[in-house]
Every structure is written in structure tokens, then in C-alpha cells.
Short mmCIF file of C-alpha atoms in Angstrom, two decimals:
data_model
loop_
_atom_site.label_atom_id
_atom_site.label_comp_id
_atom_site.label_asym_id
_atom_site.label_seq_id
_atom_site.Cartn_x
_atom_site.Cartn_y
_atom_site.Cartn_z
CA MET B 24 -16.70 12.42 -11.50
CA LYS B 25 -15.20 12.62 -8.27
CA ARG B 26 -17.76 10.44 -6.24
CA ILE B 27 -17.67 7.63 -9.06
CA MET B 28 -14.22 7.53 -9.02
CA LEU B 29 -13.94 7.36 -5.17
CA LYS B 30 -16.91 4.80 -4.83
CA ARG B 31 -14.70 2.45 -7.66
CA SER B 32 -11.77 2.94 -5.75
CA ILE B 33 -13.06 1.55 -2.51
CA LEU B 34 -15.95 -0.43 -2.76
CA ASN B 35 -15.22 -3.15 -5.44
CA ILE B 36 -14.61 -6.87 -5.07
CA ARG B 37 -10.75 -6.99 -5.55
CA MET B 38 -10.45 -4.43 -2.69
CA LEU B 39 -12.38 -7.11 -0.82
CA PHE B 40 -9.99 -9.74 -2.18
CA VAL B 41 -7.31 -8.08 -0.90
CA ILE B 42 -8.54 -7.30 2.45
CA VAL B 43 -9.53 -11.19 3.26
CA THR B 44 -6.56 -12.38 1.69
CA ASN B 45 -4.03 -10.28 3.54
CA PHE B 46 -6.09 -10.98 6.83
CA ILE B 47 -6.05 -14.54 6.34
CA ILE B 48 -2.31 -14.74 5.54
CA LEU B 49 -1.66 -12.83 8.69
CA PHE B 50 -4.46 -14.47 10.97
CA VAL B 51 -2.97 -17.99 10.23
CA SER B 52 0.09 -17.68 11.49
CA LEU B 53 -0.97 -17.27 14.77
CA PHE B 54 -2.09 -20.58 14.43
CA GLU B 55 1.17 -21.80 13.17
CA TYR B 56 2.93 -20.28 16.47
CA GLY B 57 0.12 -21.74 18.92
CA ILE B 58 -1.21 -18.47 19.64
CA ILE B 59 -4.52 -19.46 18.93
CA THR B 60 -5.34 -23.35 19.14
CA VAL B 61 -7.36 -25.36 16.37
CA ASP B 62 -9.18 -27.12 19.04
CA GLY B 63 -10.13 -24.18 20.78
CA LYS B 64 -9.83 -26.04 24.51
CA THR B 65 -5.83 -26.07 24.42
CA PRO B 66 -4.73 -22.89 25.98
CA GLY B 67 -2.24 -20.94 23.61
CA THR B 68 0.83 -19.45 24.20
CA THR B 69 0.45 -15.74 25.39
CA TYR B 70 2.59 -12.72 25.02
CA ASP B 71 2.23 -9.07 25.25
CA ILE B 72 0.69 -7.21 22.22
CA LEU B 73 3.77 -5.76 21.13
CA THR B 74 5.65 -9.26 21.11
CA MET B 75 2.88 -10.72 19.46
CA TYR B 76 2.75 -8.27 16.63
CA THR B 77 6.22 -9.61 15.40
CA ILE B 78 4.35 -13.03 14.86
CA PRO B 79 2.27 -12.17 11.78
CA PHE B 80 4.51 -9.65 10.33
CA ALA B 81 7.78 -11.80 10.90
CA ILE B 82 6.79 -15.55 10.31
CA SER B 83 4.12 -15.19 8.02
CA SER B 84 4.25 -14.26 3.97
CA PHE B 85 2.82 -10.99 4.26
CA ILE B 86 5.78 -9.00 4.63
CA ILE B 87 7.66 -11.38 1.32
CA PHE B 88 4.35 -10.30 -0.91
CA ALA B 89 2.80 -7.32 0.21
CA GLY B 90 3.98 -5.29 -2.66
CA ILE B 91 1.93 -7.16 -5.05
CA PHE B 92 -1.70 -6.30 -3.40
CA PRO B 93 -1.79 -2.41 -3.07
CA GLY B 94 -2.14 -1.80 -7.12
CA LEU B 95 -5.15 -4.77 -7.35
CA PRO B 96 -8.24 -2.41 -6.11
CA TYR B 97 -7.78 0.62 -8.33
CA ALA B 98 -4.44 1.20 -9.48
CA PHE B 99 -4.37 -0.87 -12.45
CA SER B 100 -7.77 0.68 -13.53
CA TYR B 101 -5.96 3.09 -15.72
CA LEU B 102 -4.41 0.64 -17.72
CA GLU B 103 -7.67 -0.78 -17.91
CA GLU B 104 -9.63 2.38 -19.05
CA ARG B 105 -6.79 3.53 -21.48
CA ASN B 106 -6.73 -0.19 -23.36
CA SER B 107 -10.54 -0.28 -23.49
CA GLY B 108 -10.99 3.19 -25.14
CA TYR B 109 -13.04 3.87 -21.97
CA LEU B 110 -10.40 6.93 -21.23
CA LYS B 111 -11.06 8.63 -24.56
CA TYR B 112 -14.83 8.80 -23.18
CA ILE B 113 -13.58 10.30 -19.93
CA ARG B 114 -11.85 12.91 -21.35
CA THR B 115 -14.89 14.56 -22.88
CA ARG B 116 -16.22 14.77 -19.56
CA ILE B 117 -13.74 16.00 -17.20
CA ASN B 118 -10.57 18.34 -17.64
CA ILE B 119 -7.43 15.84 -18.11
CA GLY B 120 -5.52 17.30 -14.94
CA LYS B 121 -8.74 16.67 -12.91
CA TYR B 122 -8.73 13.18 -14.08
CA ALA B 123 -5.28 12.49 -13.57
CA LYS B 124 -5.67 14.45 -9.84
CA TYR B 125 -8.20 11.91 -8.88
CA LYS B 126 -6.71 8.63 -10.23
CA VAL B 127 -3.48 9.54 -8.42
CA LEU B 128 -5.28 10.21 -5.26
CA PHE B 129 -7.68 7.40 -5.18
CA SER B 130 -5.52 4.79 -6.76
CA GLY B 131 -3.24 6.04 -3.38
CA LEU B 132 -6.40 5.72 -0.92
CA SER B 133 -7.25 2.63 -2.52
CA GLY B 134 -3.87 1.07 -2.04
CA GLY B 135 -3.01 2.28 1.74
CA LEU B 136 -6.89 1.05 2.78
CA SER B 137 -5.95 -2.25 1.15
CA VAL B 138 -2.78 -2.61 3.24
CA MET B 139 -4.29 -0.74 6.57
CA ILE B 140 -7.56 -2.36 7.10
CA PRO B 141 -6.11 -6.06 7.60
CA GLY B 142 -3.37 -4.77 9.89
CA VAL B 143 -5.92 -2.91 11.86
CA MET B 144 -8.00 -6.20 12.09
CA ILE B 145 -5.25 -8.24 13.11
CA PHE B 146 -4.23 -5.46 15.73
CA ALA B 147 -7.34 -6.00 17.02
CA VAL B 148 -7.33 -9.58 17.45
CA ILE B 149 -3.88 -9.08 18.87
CA CYS B 150 -5.40 -6.76 21.62
CA LEU B 151 -8.11 -8.83 22.46
CA ILE B 152 -5.94 -12.04 23.04
CA GLY B 153 -2.38 -10.59 24.22
CA ARG B 154 -1.35 -8.87 27.32
CA LYS B 155 -0.52 -5.24 27.77
CA VAL B 156 2.87 -4.26 27.48
CA ILE B 157 4.38 -3.07 31.04
CA PRO B 158 7.56 -1.82 32.28
CA GLY B 159 9.85 -4.15 34.15
CA ASP B 160 10.51 -6.67 30.83
CA ASN B 161 14.12 -5.94 30.58
CA GLY B 162 14.74 -8.61 27.53
CA HIS B 163 11.82 -6.92 25.24
CA ILE B 164 12.58 -6.69 21.78
CA PHE B 165 10.98 -3.39 21.43
CA LYS B 166 13.72 -1.84 24.20
CA GLN B 167 16.02 -1.88 21.12
CA LEU B 168 14.01 -0.16 18.24
CA MET B 169 13.00 3.04 17.61
CA TRP B 170 9.61 2.71 19.46
CA ALA B 171 11.00 1.82 22.61
CA PRO B 172 10.31 5.60 24.16
CA TYR B 173 6.27 4.67 23.03
CA MET B 174 6.15 1.15 23.92
CA TYR B 175 4.15 1.62 27.45
CA ILE B 176 1.91 3.88 25.93
CA TRP B 177 -1.70 2.23 25.95
CA GLY B 178 -0.24 -0.92 26.76
CA GLY B 179 1.64 -0.89 23.69
CA ARG B 180 -1.51 0.27 21.73
CA PHE B 181 0.38 3.68 20.47
CA VAL B 182 2.92 1.69 18.99
CA LEU B 183 0.33 -0.15 16.86
CA LEU B 184 -1.76 3.14 16.15
CA LEU B 185 1.56 4.51 14.61
CA LYS B 186 1.99 0.90 12.64
CA ALA B 187 -1.43 1.16 11.27
CA ILE B 188 -0.42 4.73 9.89
CA LEU B 189 2.50 3.21 8.06
CA LEU B 190 0.94 0.50 6.89
CA PHE B 191 -1.22 3.08 5.07
CA LEU B 192 1.81 5.02 3.95
CA PHE B 193 3.08 1.70 2.48
CA GLY B 194 0.29 0.65 0.47
CA ALA B 195 0.13 3.92 -0.76
CA MET B 196 3.16 3.97 -2.16
CA TRP B 197 3.42 0.94 -3.70
CA ALA B 198 -0.23 1.50 -5.35
CA GLU B 199 1.38 4.54 -6.84
CA LEU B 200 4.19 2.43 -8.30
CA ALA B 201 1.50 0.03 -9.87
CA LEU B 202 0.05 3.18 -11.76
CA LEU B 203 3.01 4.29 -12.79
CA PHE B 204 3.83 1.25 -14.51
CA SER B 205 0.40 1.38 -15.83
CA ASN B 206 1.19 4.78 -17.32
CA ILE B 207 4.44 3.37 -18.87
CA PHE B 208 3.25 0.03 -19.88
CA LYS B 209 0.48 -1.24 -22.06
CA ASN B 210 0.54 -4.48 -21.81
CA ARG B 211 -1.53 -5.57 -18.81
CA TYR B 212 0.64 -8.65 -17.40
CA VAL B 213 4.02 -6.70 -17.47
CA ALA B 214 2.56 -4.06 -15.47
CA TYR B 215 1.14 -6.59 -13.08
CA VAL B 216 4.03 -8.37 -12.62
CA LEU B 217 6.53 -5.33 -12.27
CA PRO B 218 5.48 -4.22 -8.81
CA PHE B 219 6.11 -7.56 -7.73
CA LEU B 220 9.61 -7.67 -9.54
CA ALA B 221 10.58 -4.33 -8.18
CA TYR B 222 9.43 -5.30 -4.51
CA GLU B 223 11.34 -8.66 -4.32
CA LEU B 224 14.59 -7.00 -6.30
CA MET B 225 14.55 -4.72 -3.31
CA TRP B 226 13.90 -6.98 -0.87
CA LEU B 227 16.82 -9.53 -2.09
CA VAL B 228 19.64 -6.90 -3.43
CA PHE B 229 19.25 -3.70 -2.02
CA PRO B 230 20.30 -3.15 1.61
CA VAL B 231 18.74 -3.14 4.89
CA GLY B 232 17.80 0.47 5.87
CA ILE B 233 15.86 3.43 6.05
CA TRP B 234 15.80 4.20 2.50
CA ASN B 235 14.64 0.77 1.40
CA PRO B 236 10.77 0.63 0.79
CA VAL B 237 10.42 -2.81 1.44
CA TYR B 238 11.58 -2.27 5.12
CA LEU B 239 9.48 0.65 5.70
CA VAL B 240 5.90 -1.50 5.87
CA ARG B 241 7.67 -2.55 9.45
CA SER B 242 10.14 0.25 10.45
CA ASP B 243 11.43 -1.72 13.08
CA PHE B 244 14.71 0.17 12.86
CA GLY B 245 17.15 0.98 15.70
CA ARG B 246 16.92 3.55 18.62
CA ASP B 247 19.11 5.73 16.84
CA ILE B 248 16.43 6.69 14.05
CA PRO B 249 13.87 8.94 15.01
CA VAL B 250 10.47 7.78 14.92
CA PHE B 251 9.35 10.16 12.35
CA ILE B 252 11.52 9.57 9.70
CA PRO B 253 9.98 6.54 8.58
CA TYR B 254 6.95 8.78 7.97
CA LEU B 255 8.94 11.09 5.95
CA VAL B 256 10.78 8.74 3.68
CA ASP B 257 7.33 7.02 2.67
CA MET B 258 5.78 10.43 2.29
CA GLY B 259 8.56 11.95 0.47
CA TYR B 260 8.54 8.51 -2.26
CA ILE B 261 4.62 9.06 -2.50
CA VAL B 262 5.21 12.37 -3.47
CA ILE B 263 7.82 11.75 -6.01
CA LEU B 264 5.68 8.95 -7.58
CA CYS B 265 2.46 11.19 -7.73
CA LEU B 266 4.13 13.80 -9.29
CA ILE B 267 5.74 11.56 -12.47
CA ASN B 268 2.15 9.88 -12.54
CA MET B 269 0.40 13.63 -13.01
CA VAL B 270 3.02 14.33 -15.47
CA LEU B 271 2.62 11.35 -17.58
CA MET B 272 -1.00 11.27 -17.72
CA LYS B 273 -1.25 14.88 -18.52
CA ARG B 274 1.17 14.70 -21.53
CA ARG B 275 -0.72 11.48 -22.74
CA GLY B 276 -3.77 13.87 -22.66
CA ARG B 277 -1.99 16.63 -24.42
CA GLN B 278 -1.11 14.06 -27.17
CA TRP B 279 -4.59 12.38 -27.66
CA ARG B 280 -5.70 16.32 -28.13
CA ALA B 281 -3.33 16.77 -30.39
CA ASN B 282 -4.07 13.54 -32.24
CA VAL B 283 -7.76 14.16 -32.45
CA TRP B 284 -7.26 17.98 -33.38
CA ASP B 285 -5.25 16.84 -36.47
CA TYR B 286 -7.72 14.15 -37.36
CA LEU B 287 -10.13 16.75 -37.19
CA ARG B 288 -8.30 18.87 -39.35
CA LYS B 289 -7.31 16.38 -42.05
CA THR B 290 -11.07 15.41 -42.64
CA SER B 291 -12.16 19.06 -42.94
CA LEU B 292 -9.71 19.65 -45.85
#
């Protein structure tokens, strides 16, 4: 069962759709900003890789809609399994605690990969066409950010590696939130829309800062913020959401078993 759930969480058409869509959104911004030219003959604008990183993650619509995608590959499958009656069949074959653990684990894994993979792909493009970050550029924006102590390691690539990890954590966190809404609501349209509404609400209403999950995808905070803090905040949110999901799924499983027992007892009378 674990192997089947792992395969279903990663190797599916929705995962492919999310990865391709996210990559296209990020990649097109390089054309819009003149980094890559349409005719292929006109020289594109060149920057160092960290300056170039800010273009797809600042001017594209990726950041605005990033909260929609992580739940699509697998997290919403819980809602589909519950509404179709497939969940009752699953519970006869696997302990509800194990099922909840695997569902939470693989939902987070699929959500994290769905955001990290297109991010890594665009990082690869940036590294191919961008310059290394070297000391001497006093006006570089990253000197004002918490990434400043690490910006020259591997010519800036180390910062991209750290940001790839952030992308994974961001995707895992929003996938767990999508799973939470699937636990609470039976209506698929409500469950699908709520992560997006929650994301946009946090984007528009809540203040910019380390505790706002929306801004953790980039974590371009000032130098007064230690670099490890966004990772701890991300993981804290993930742990909280995982625990809530586990509790809700186990409770629903106990209720289902109680209902089955009551039914069997009444029919035997």
C-alpha cells in the first residue's frame, strides 16, 4: 500500500500539469524582461544569477498564484477517496493510523516536489545564461538581505540551493493545508478554492514578515533575520498541519468503525 500511495502521489498527470505550468510561468518572464530574446539572434540582457533569479520570482505571476498548485497532485485525493466510497475499501486493508500517516507524508512530498522541480528547472536556465556572483558589486540587492553571507559561495549557486529547499518546504506546507481543507469539507469545489483564498488573504491582509507563510517562498528578508529562521518557521507550520490532519483522519476512521459496528449489531438482533 505504501508503494502504491507513493507512486500515485508523484507519478500522475496532475503532477506533470503543475510542474509544466509553474515552469512556463517562470520561464516566460525571462522573455518579457528581455533576458531571452524571441528571435534568438538579438543579444539578451545579462545579469548575475542572483539578480536574474529575482525576475521570474518577482515580476511573474508565480508568487501570486503559488498557493493554488501544491495540493493538486495528491492532497485532494483524500477528498475524492472519501466521497467515492473508496476510503471504506482502503480501511479494510490498512490500519487507519498507517493510512493517515502515509496520506500526510505523501501529500507533503508531492506538494513539495510540485513547487521545487520547476524552481530547480528555472534555476538551471538561470545558471546557464547568467554570470557568477563575484565580490565588488557594491549595489547588489542581495547585500541587503539575509543571504548576503552566502551570496558568493559557488558564484551564487549556494543561495539557489537554499532557495530550492525553501520551495520544497513551501509546497509541502500548502499541500498539507489543502489536505486539511479536504478533511474538513466534503464539497470538492469548496476544498479546492479555500487554499487559494487563504493564500490571497494572507498576501493582501497580513503584514509582510517572517510569520506570513506567503513570503516564506522567497524569504528575502533583511540581514537582521538569521538564515535558518524561515526554514524553522516553514517546518513548524508543516508539523502543526500534519498533526491536525492525522488527528482528523484518525477520528473519522474511529467514527466509521463505530458506525459499522453499530450496523452489524443492529442487523444481528
